[in-house]
RNA sequence: GCGGGCGUGGUGGAAUGGUAGACACACAGGACUUAAAAUCCUGAGGGGGUAUCCCCGUGCGGGUUCGAGUCCCGCCGCCCGCACCA
């Protein structure tokens, strides 16, 4: 046996079949054991799995298998985020139905995932594109609608006039549609919205409870929600013959700087702007120009601050007799605050730029701590830091915070047009979530439009609203809209002719509650609340950081909305979140400047130098930078090929070793080979251990000698450390611990044949423990070894090895001796040796005596059982 | 601009304020082999000395401490996220 190499290609399918037949990973709701829910972000069925999936699911599987071994009832499901654009693109390009394309991809990718040997309960598999799933999403939509969490409103969208569809901001490139290349228009469409902004405060507050989330993600969400507290302030319009309005409302977070105000600016989309523009062609032209600028971030970034003076003025609210000019400015957003601002150029850079351009007053009202009031002036840089208010009448001398409160109180007490002049208000950057998409391949929004009764939800008994199969993609626009019959229905209320909503839901809706559906994937309702509440929240969620905001925020909103409608009883869906790094690879370029795939490159190593040659042509290839694996740069490695040649365990092991999981990992051929060699090394160790123990009769139970004891200690320490590292998701360190134990056992196996039986027993026990530590990471190899060692049952079902605490502590410790903080010697003493004894021992050491050279130490610091520092 | 993170050998990376470089990859030398692969052993941060040993060393400059990769202050560089948010 010891001569045979381990053959993953033979063993891996075998164990996968065994687990399958034993239903090892099928989980039951009525299991009394403690629950543990581990979930990796489910994949989009693009066609084939990539290395990012391998990394993601390897990590999740380690966590799942570890907690199973810890005796927990582990839910570890898998599904498909199966709606979306790529399926429609495939339909247009290849004339296949999006459903056929998607389902074919799902079965191909399911096979690939199965070949990885993941401990997934496949009986719970769901695909969001099936009516069995999306009918419940439609039910949720109706419940949300009835609970007032859904609204229908007009909103500006990017409209592609050629494809006749709405585009996301990311799909607008240089003002043109990414597919059609047509100039994108801004259109107002009536769309469905989830009222996520109703939960802004709650979503913000909830972040503080998510202590097992990366700080980075919490900060990103906090910024995205963008809370700011300020004052809504009325400015009285100086009577004129242009404007109908008698007052203008602005939002400000700096009411303390009101004495520094020098202008008012309206958004181009402000109602007053529109009204003024009807009698002012130049203003109308200015507004049109602003709109042309578009919403692309790039354009906004470069746009110059521009304004248009409306000829009207408002009264200065705190300087009797003074007025402020009213501009329309391109940088004021209608969507935020009230769509109008007051400008205080001295203390806001953007306002300052604007003031310099239009020659407006710059009045400093915050005095920096070290400046003096007589000379302080603002140049081309606004002063935005702390200081005391000056030049400001009743606010003089106050701090910024005090002045904000005083100003707010002042304006709250005054009235304009019968309303308070100032009202304290909290604003959020977070907008409601527009979910309407003019697409075929998504969940239909279950609404019927009736001329008589209005907008009527589809009665629940009529769900699902199923997508029609007979659709065409040979022309632009929404196939649902031009389908001959699908949208023509009767009104559920009056029975008259009516029209179906032809918009479908944003695919982010699909992924906002799938984790809940996994708890009862076949239920007749979206969830079974009792079951959902028993499983949720997800204890450990793992996925890419690219979902830090949208997916994770939407899921948090959905959970709250589902709670409000009685589907779950919790607020936060994901207790622990882990965001893993990307998989990268070197890039290669041919002399012609074309990207070359790693599979077509041969690397030659000469000493420290590396040279790349083309596999076929033999021409020199340039080795480029390390980049995220992507098709466009061709630096991808196909998981199938790796599994086929090295086995799934090797791929899994490599993905877990070396790099900390939150950082990017570089895929290298050498690294994979190292992982593969380690696999063989384990198999040799196991085979040799079996041989040795077979040959030597060690029926006599001897007490452990020092070697045996050291071996046992190494094994128990490894179990302890690996456990902690897996729980902390420090897989790279767990791997290093396993290497260390392996090294110790391999060393011991060399001498065990001639050694006392106690060492053989320790070796056998250590190898068994090693295999168990390995089982979450290389499950197939571990099963093979477990079986070879003659252990009963599956290692996948075995309980995690226990740790004898007595074996974690040493009776003696090595203490380094420092002289002035530099290590000069070390001593081995019994654990717990008194400081005075240690001190005496140190001073008697030859090396120390020599280094001290007759000088008396100034001070000796003894940290018991740790270190000694002699200060000279 | 704002926010977050990072900076350690040839490389990926270890290191509760306590022996910097665990573990791995790559490399070099040796053993085995007709040979290669595989395997095993040995070496290795840099500099100096035949050796015992000495000096320097965690992006840079300060500080706190008996002791700093780790904590504090100020720089430099890189990465990520957000960005006309009033």
mmCIF file with all atom_site columns, N, CA and C in Angstrom, chain A residues 598-648:
data_model
loop_
_atom_site.group_PDB
_atom_site.id
_atom_site.type_symbol
_atom_site.label_atom_id
_atom_site.label_alt_id
_atom_site.label_comp_id
_atom_site.label_asym_id
_atom_site.label_entity_id
_atom_site.label_seq_id
_atom_site.pdbx_PDB_ins_code
_atom_site.Cartn_x
_atom_site.Cartn_y
_atom_site.Cartn_z
_atom_site.occupancy
_atom_site.B_iso_or_equiv
_atom_site.pdbx_formal_charge
_atom_site.auth_seq_id
_atom_site.auth_comp_id
_atom_site.auth_asym_id
_atom_site.auth_atom_id
_atom_site.pdbx_PDB_model_num
ATOM 1   N N  . UNK A 1 598 ? -2.859  31.482 -19.407 1.00 0.00 ? 598 UNK A N  1
ATOM 2   C CA . UNK A 1 598 ? -1.817  30.739 -18.682 1.00 0.00 ? 598 UNK A CA 1
ATOM 3   C C  . UNK A 1 598 ? -1.640  29.324 -19.229 1.00 0.00 ? 598 UNK A C  1
ATOM 4   N N  . UNK A 1 599 ? -2.725  28.719 -19.694 1.00 0.00 ? 599 UNK A N  1
ATOM 5   C CA . UNK A 1 599 ? -2.638  27.336 -20.189 1.00 0.00 ? 599 UNK A CA 1
ATOM 6   C C  . UNK A 1 599 ? -1.765  27.241 -21.442 1.00 0.00 ? 599 UNK A C  1
ATOM 7   N N  . UNK A 1 600 ? -1.539  28.388 -22.112 1.00 0.00 ? 600 UNK A N  1
ATOM 8   C CA . UNK A 1 600 ? -0.737  28.365 -23.334 1.00 0.00 ? 600 UNK A CA 1
ATOM 9   C C  . UNK A 1 600 ? 0.691   28.846 -23.101 1.00 0.00 ? 600 UNK A C  1
ATOM 10  N N  . UNK A 1 601 ? 1.045   28.993 -21.827 1.00 0.00 ? 601 UNK A N  1
ATOM 11  C CA . UNK A 1 601 ? 2.353   29.547 -21.513 1.00 0.00 ? 601 UNK A CA 1
ATOM 12  C C  . UNK A 1 601 ? 3.177   28.522 -20.746 1.00 0.00 ? 601 UNK A C  1
ATOM 13  N N  . UNK A 1 602 ? 4.438   28.403 -21.119 1.00 0.00 ? 602 UNK A N  1
ATOM 14  C CA . UNK A 1 602 ? 5.365   27.576 -20.342 1.00 0.00 ? 602 UNK A CA 1
ATOM 15  C C  . UNK A 1 602 ? 6.318   28.514 -19.621 1.00 0.00 ? 602 UNK A C  1
ATOM 16  N N  . UNK A 1 603 ? 6.454   28.304 -18.315 1.00 0.00 ? 603 UNK A N  1
ATOM 17  C CA . UNK A 1 603 ? 7.370   29.146 -17.543 1.00 0.00 ? 603 UNK A CA 1
ATOM 18  C C  . UNK A 1 603 ? 8.668   28.372 -17.339 1.00 0.00 ? 603 UNK A C  1
ATOM 19  N N  . UNK A 1 604 ? 9.777   29.004 -17.665 1.00 0.00 ? 604 UNK A N  1
ATOM 20  C CA . UNK A 1 604 ? 11.075  28.377 -17.408 1.00 0.00 ? 604 UNK A CA 1
ATOM 21  C C  . UNK A 1 604 ? 11.760  29.148 -16.295 1.00 0.00 ? 604 UNK A C  1
ATOM 22  N N  . UNK A 1 605 ? 12.332  28.393 -15.360 1.00 0.00 ? 605 UNK A N  1
ATOM 23  C CA . UNK A 1 605 ? 12.989  29.042 -14.239 1.00 0.00 ? 605 UNK A CA 1
ATOM 24  C C  . UNK A 1 605 ? 14.481  28.769 -14.300 1.00 0.00 ? 605 UNK A C  1
ATOM 25  N N  . UNK A 1 606 ? 15.251  29.832 -14.303 1.00 0.00 ? 606 UNK A N  1
ATOM 26  C CA . UNK A 1 606 ? 16.706  29.710 -14.274 1.00 0.00 ? 606 UNK A CA 1
ATOM 27  C C  . UNK A 1 606 ? 17.194  30.484 -13.067 1.00 0.00 ? 606 UNK A C  1
ATOM 28  N N  . UNK A 1 607 ? 17.509  29.740 -12.005 1.00 0.00 ? 607 UNK A N  1
ATOM 29  C CA . UNK A 1 607 ? 17.865  30.435 -10.776 1.00 0.00 ? 607 UNK A CA 1
ATOM 30  C C  . UNK A 1 607 ? 16.687  31.258 -10.324 1.00 0.00 ? 607 UNK A C  1
ATOM 31  N N  . UNK A 1 608 ? 16.894  32.560 -10.140 1.00 0.00 ? 608 UNK A N  1
ATOM 32  C CA . UNK A 1 608 ? 15.809  33.422 -9.688  1.00 0.00 ? 608 UNK A CA 1
ATOM 33  C C  . UNK A 1 608 ? 15.032  34.007 -10.863 1.00 0.00 ? 608 UNK A C  1
ATOM 34  N N  . UNK A 1 609 ? 15.533  33.797 -12.065 1.00 0.00 ? 609 UNK A N  1
ATOM 35  C CA . UNK A 1 609 ? 14.888  34.378 -13.229 1.00 0.00 ? 609 UNK A CA 1
ATOM 36  C C  . UNK A 1 609 ? 13.768  33.491 -13.741 1.00 0.00 ? 609 UNK A C  1
ATOM 37  N N  . UNK A 1 610 ? 12.729  34.155 -14.237 1.00 0.00 ? 610 UNK A N  1
ATOM 38  C CA . UNK A 1 610 ? 11.627  33.414 -14.837 1.00 0.00 ? 610 UNK A CA 1
ATOM 39  C C  . UNK A 1 610 ? 11.414  33.926 -16.253 1.00 0.00 ? 610 UNK A C  1
ATOM 40  N N  . UNK A 1 611 ? 11.268  32.967 -17.154 1.00 0.00 ? 611 UNK A N  1
ATOM 41  C CA . UNK A 1 611 ? 11.056  33.306 -18.562 1.00 0.00 ? 611 UNK A CA 1
ATOM 42  C C  . UNK A 1 611 ? 9.795   32.609 -19.023 1.00 0.00 ? 611 UNK A C  1
ATOM 43  N N  . UNK A 1 612 ? 9.038   33.255 -19.889 1.00 0.00 ? 612 UNK A N  1
ATOM 44  C CA . UNK A 1 612 ? 7.809   32.641 -20.381 1.00 0.00 ? 612 UNK A CA 1
ATOM 45  C C  . UNK A 1 612 ? 7.904   32.422 -21.883 1.00 0.00 ? 612 UNK A C  1
ATOM 46  N N  . UNK A 1 613 ? 7.470   31.242 -22.311 1.00 0.00 ? 613 UNK A N  1
ATOM 47  C CA . UNK A 1 613 ? 7.444   30.906 -23.730 1.00 0.00 ? 613 UNK A CA 1
ATOM 48  C C  . UNK A 1 613 ? 6.050   30.432 -24.109 1.00 0.00 ? 613 UNK A C  1
ATOM 49  N N  . UNK A 1 614 ? 5.713   30.663 -25.368 1.00 0.00 ? 614 UNK A N  1
ATOM 50  C CA . UNK A 1 614 ? 4.418   30.175 -25.831 1.00 0.00 ? 614 UNK A CA 1
ATOM 51  C C  . UNK A 1 614 ? 4.473   28.672 -26.043 1.00 0.00 ? 614 UNK A C  1
ATOM 52  N N  . UNK A 1 615 ? 3.448   27.986 -25.567 1.00 0.00 ? 615 UNK A N  1
ATOM 53  C CA . UNK A 1 615 ? 3.407   26.526 -25.597 1.00 0.00 ? 615 UNK A CA 1
ATOM 54  C C  . UNK A 1 615 ? 3.590   25.978 -27.016 1.00 0.00 ? 615 UNK A C  1
ATOM 55  N N  . UNK A 1 616 ? 2.936   26.621 -27.992 1.00 0.00 ? 616 UNK A N  1
ATOM 56  C CA . UNK A 1 616 ? 2.975   26.088 -29.349 1.00 0.00 ? 616 UNK A CA 1
ATOM 57  C C  . UNK A 1 616 ? 4.046   26.752 -30.201 1.00 0.00 ? 616 UNK A C  1
ATOM 58  N N  . UNK A 1 617 ? 4.004   28.074 -30.252 1.00 0.00 ? 617 UNK A N  1
ATOM 59  C CA . UNK A 1 617 ? 4.915   28.765 -31.169 1.00 0.00 ? 617 UNK A CA 1
ATOM 60  C C  . UNK A 1 617 ? 6.325   28.882 -30.599 1.00 0.00 ? 617 UNK A C  1
ATOM 61  N N  . UNK A 1 618 ? 6.468   28.801 -29.290 1.00 0.00 ? 618 UNK A N  1
ATOM 62  C CA . UNK A 1 618 ? 7.789   28.919 -28.685 1.00 0.00 ? 618 UNK A CA 1
ATOM 63  C C  . UNK A 1 618 ? 8.289   30.340 -28.577 1.00 0.00 ? 618 UNK A C  1
ATOM 64  N N  . UNK A 1 619 ? 7.471   31.307 -29.020 1.00 0.00 ? 619 UNK A N  1
ATOM 65  C CA . UNK A 1 619 ? 7.943   32.696 -28.975 1.00 0.00 ? 619 UNK A CA 1
ATOM 66  C C  . UNK A 1 619 ? 7.922   33.215 -27.543 1.00 0.00 ? 619 UNK A C  1
ATOM 67  N N  . UNK A 1 620 ? 8.762   34.206 -27.307 1.00 0.00 ? 620 UNK A N  1
ATOM 68  C CA . UNK A 1 620 ? 8.904   34.772 -25.964 1.00 0.00 ? 620 UNK A CA 1
ATOM 69  C C  . UNK A 1 620 ? 7.622   35.504 -25.572 1.00 0.00 ? 620 UNK A C  1
ATOM 70  N N  . UNK A 1 621 ? 7.200   35.275 -24.349 1.00 0.00 ? 621 UNK A N  1
ATOM 71  C CA . UNK A 1 621 ? 5.987   35.899 -23.832 1.00 0.00 ? 621 UNK A CA 1
ATOM 72  C C  . UNK A 1 621 ? 6.394   36.845 -22.710 1.00 0.00 ? 621 UNK A C  1
ATOM 73  N N  . UNK A 1 622 ? 5.789   38.018 -22.697 1.00 0.00 ? 622 UNK A N  1
ATOM 74  C CA . UNK A 1 622 ? 6.078   38.980 -21.638 1.00 0.00 ? 622 UNK A CA 1
ATOM 75  C C  . UNK A 1 622 ? 5.213   38.663 -20.426 1.00 0.00 ? 622 UNK A C  1
ATOM 76  N N  . UNK A 1 623 ? 5.860   38.583 -19.259 1.00 0.00 ? 623 UNK A N  1
ATOM 77  C CA . UNK A 1 623 ? 5.107   38.362 -18.024 1.00 0.00 ? 623 UNK A CA 1
ATOM 78  C C  . UNK A 1 623 ? 4.681   39.724 -17.506 1.00 0.00 ? 623 UNK A C  1
ATOM 79  N N  . UNK A 1 624 ? 3.372   39.910 -17.370 1.00 0.00 ? 624 UNK A N  1
ATOM 80  C CA . UNK A 1 624 ? 2.839   41.211 -16.967 1.00 0.00 ? 624 UNK A CA 1
ATOM 81  C C  . UNK A 1 624 ? 2.433   41.240 -15.507 1.00 0.00 ? 624 UNK A C  1
ATOM 82  N N  . UNK A 1 625 ? 1.644   42.244 -15.167 1.00 0.00 ? 625 UNK A N  1
ATOM 83  C CA . UNK A 1 625 ? 1.260   42.465 -13.772 1.00 0.00 ? 625 UNK A CA 1
ATOM 84  C C  . UNK A 1 625 ? 0.259   41.397 -13.319 1.00 0.00 ? 625 UNK A C  1
ATOM 85  N N  . UNK A 1 626 ? 0.094   41.329 -12.000 1.00 0.00 ? 626 UNK A N  1
ATOM 86  C CA . UNK A 1 626 ? -0.840  40.387 -11.410 1.00 0.00 ? 626 UNK A CA 1
ATOM 87  C C  . UNK A 1 626 ? -2.193  41.079 -11.311 1.00 0.00 ? 626 UNK A C  1
ATOM 88  N N  . UNK A 1 627 ? -3.195  40.465 -11.912 1.00 0.00 ? 627 UNK A N  1
ATOM 89  C CA . UNK A 1 627 ? -4.511  41.097 -11.965 1.00 0.00 ? 627 UNK A CA 1
ATOM 90  C C  . UNK A 1 627 ? -5.584  40.113 -11.537 1.00 0.00 ? 627 UNK A C  1
ATOM 91  N N  . UNK A 1 628 ? -6.741  40.670 -11.193 1.00 0.00 ? 628 UNK A N  1
ATOM 92  C CA . UNK A 1 628 ? -7.900  39.832 -10.935 1.00 0.00 ? 628 UNK A CA 1
ATOM 93  C C  . UNK A 1 628 ? -8.165  38.975 -12.176 1.00 0.00 ? 628 UNK A C  1
ATOM 94  N N  . UNK A 1 629 ? -8.452  37.699 -11.966 1.00 0.00 ? 629 UNK A N  1
ATOM 95  C CA . UNK A 1 629 ? -8.741  36.828 -13.101 1.00 0.00 ? 629 UNK A CA 1
ATOM 96  C C  . UNK A 1 629 ? -9.919  37.401 -13.889 1.00 0.00 ? 629 UNK A C  1
ATOM 97  N N  . UNK A 1 630 ? -9.713  37.582 -15.182 1.00 0.00 ? 630 UNK A N  1
ATOM 98  C CA . UNK A 1 630 ? -10.816 38.074 -16.002 1.00 0.00 ? 630 UNK A CA 1
ATOM 99  C C  . UNK A 1 630 ? -10.660 37.566 -17.424 1.00 0.00 ? 630 UNK A C  1
ATOM 100 N N  . UNK A 1 631 ? -11.808 37.364 -18.056 1.00 0.00 ? 631 UNK A N  1
ATOM 101 C CA . UNK A 1 631 ? -11.793 36.847 -19.413 1.00 0.00 ? 631 UNK A CA 1
ATOM 102 C C  . UNK A 1 631 ? -11.079 37.799 -20.353 1.00 0.00 ? 631 UNK A C  1
ATOM 103 N N  . UNK A 1 632 ? -11.260 39.112 -20.111 1.00 0.00 ? 632 UNK A N  1
ATOM 104 C CA . UNK A 1 632 ? -10.699 40.081 -21.051 1.00 0.00 ? 632 UNK A CA 1
ATOM 105 C C  . UNK A 1 632 ? -9.171  40.011 -21.052 1.00 0.00 ? 632 UNK A C  1
ATOM 106 N N  . UNK A 1 633 ? -8.564  39.695 -19.921 1.00 0.00 ? 633 UNK A N  1
ATOM 107 C CA . UNK A 1 633 ? -7.103  39.605 -19.877 1.00 0.00 ? 633 UNK A CA 1
ATOM 108 C C  . UNK A 1 633 ? -6.635  38.166 -20.010 1.00 0.00 ? 633 UNK A C  1
ATOM 109 N N  . UNK A 1 634 ? -7.573  37.292 -20.152 1.00 0.00 ? 634 UNK A N  1
ATOM 110 C CA . UNK A 1 634 ? -7.298  35.866 -20.383 1.00 0.00 ? 634 UNK A CA 1
ATOM 111 C C  . UNK A 1 634 ? -6.518  35.191 -19.248 1.00 0.00 ? 634 UNK A C  1
ATOM 112 N N  . UNK A 1 635 ? -6.358  35.870 -18.128 1.00 0.00 ? 635 UNK A N  1
ATOM 113 C CA . UNK A 1 635 ? -5.539  35.265 -17.064 1.00 0.00 ? 635 UNK A CA 1
ATOM 114 C C  . UNK A 1 635 ? -6.393  34.400 -16.142 1.00 0.00 ? 635 UNK A C  1
ATOM 115 N N  . UNK A 1 636 ? -7.195  33.551 -16.764 1.00 0.00 ? 636 UNK A N  1
ATOM 116 C CA . UNK A 1 636 ? -8.069  32.691 -15.980 1.00 0.00 ? 636 UNK A CA 1
ATOM 117 C C  . UNK A 1 636 ? -7.559  31.252 -15.991 1.00 0.00 ? 636 UNK A C  1
ATOM 118 N N  . UNK A 1 637 ? -7.838  30.580 -14.884 1.00 0.00 ? 637 UNK A N  1
ATOM 119 C CA . UNK A 1 637 ? -7.542  29.154 -14.797 1.00 0.00 ? 637 UNK A CA 1
ATOM 120 C C  . UNK A 1 637 ? -8.876  28.475 -14.546 1.00 0.00 ? 637 UNK A C  1
ATOM 121 N N  . UNK A 1 638 ? -9.184  27.462 -15.307 1.00 0.00 ? 638 UNK A N  1
ATOM 122 C CA . UNK A 1 638 ? -10.485 26.813 -15.215 1.00 0.00 ? 638 UNK A CA 1
ATOM 123 C C  . UNK A 1 638 ? -10.490 25.805 -14.067 1.00 0.00 ? 638 UNK A C  1
ATOM 124 N N  . UNK A 1 639 ? -11.390 25.978 -13.112 1.00 0.00 ? 639 UNK A N  1
ATOM 125 C CA . UNK A 1 639 ? -11.446 25.038 -11.984 1.00 0.00 ? 639 UNK A CA 1
ATOM 126 C C  . UNK A 1 639 ? -11.600 23.583 -12.450 1.00 0.00 ? 639 UNK A C  1
ATOM 127 N N  . UNK A 1 640 ? -12.356 23.377 -13.504 1.00 0.00 ? 640 UNK A N  1
ATOM 128 C CA . UNK A 1 640 ? -12.547 22.010 -13.999 1.00 0.00 ? 640 UNK A CA 1
ATOM 129 C C  . UNK A 1 640 ? -11.229 21.339 -14.324 1.00 0.00 ? 640 UNK A C  1
ATOM 130 N N  . UNK A 1 641 ? -10.339 22.097 -14.950 1.00 0.00 ? 641 UNK A N  1
ATOM 131 C CA . UNK A 1 641 ? -9.048  21.511 -15.325 1.00 0.00 ? 641 UNK A CA 1
ATOM 132 C C  . UNK A 1 641 ? -8.223  21.171 -14.098 1.00 0.00 ? 641 UNK A C  1
ATOM 133 N N  . UNK A 1 642 ? -8.296  22.039 -13.097 1.00 0.00 ? 642 UNK A N  1
ATOM 134 C CA . UNK A 1 642 ? -7.543  21.787 -11.874 1.00 0.00 ? 642 UNK A CA 1
ATOM 135 C C  . UNK A 1 642 ? -8.105  20.562 -11.160 1.00 0.00 ? 642 UNK A C  1
ATOM 136 N N  . UNK A 1 643 ? -9.444  20.520 -11.043 1.00 0.00 ? 643 UNK A N  1
ATOM 137 C CA . UNK A 1 643 ? -10.074 19.368 -10.392 1.00 0.00 ? 643 UNK A CA 1
ATOM 138 C C  . UNK A 1 643 ? -9.746  18.096 -11.172 1.00 0.00 ? 643 UNK A C  1
ATOM 139 N N  . UNK A 1 644 ? -9.741  18.202 -12.495 1.00 0.00 ? 644 UNK A N  1
ATOM 140 C CA . UNK A 1 644 ? -9.471  17.043 -13.326 1.00 0.00 ? 644 UNK A CA 1
ATOM 141 C C  . UNK A 1 644 ? -8.046  16.531 -13.183 1.00 0.00 ? 644 UNK A C  1
ATOM 142 N N  . UNK A 1 645 ? -7.084  17.433 -13.032 1.00 0.00 ? 645 UNK A N  1
ATOM 143 C CA . UNK A 1 645 ? -5.700  16.956 -12.988 1.00 0.00 ? 645 UNK A CA 1
ATOM 144 C C  . UNK A 1 645 ? -5.172  16.780 -11.566 1.00 0.00 ? 645 UNK A C  1
ATOM 145 N N  . UNK A 1 646 ? -5.526  17.694 -10.661 1.00 0.00 ? 646 UNK A N  1
ATOM 146 C CA . UNK A 1 646 ? -4.984  17.591 -9.303  1.00 0.00 ? 646 UNK A CA 1
ATOM 147 C C  . UNK A 1 646 ? -6.012  17.111 -8.286  1.00 0.00 ? 646 UNK A C  1
ATOM 148 N N  . UNK A 1 647 ? -7.281  17.267 -8.614  1.00 0.00 ? 647 UNK A N  1
ATOM 149 C CA . UNK A 1 647 ? -8.326  16.911 -7.660  1.00 0.00 ? 647 UNK A CA 1
ATOM 150 C C  . UNK A 1 647 ? -8.865  18.133 -6.939  1.00 0.00 ? 647 UNK A C  1
ATOM 151 N N  . UNK A 1 648 ? -10.104 17.987 -6.455  1.00 0.00 ? 648 UNK A N  1
ATOM 152 C CA . UNK A 1 648 ? -10.770 19.100 -5.776  1.00 0.00 ? 648 UNK A CA 1
ATOM 153 C C  . UNK A 1 648 ? -10.060 19.462 -4.475  1.00 0.00 ? 648 UNK A C  1
#
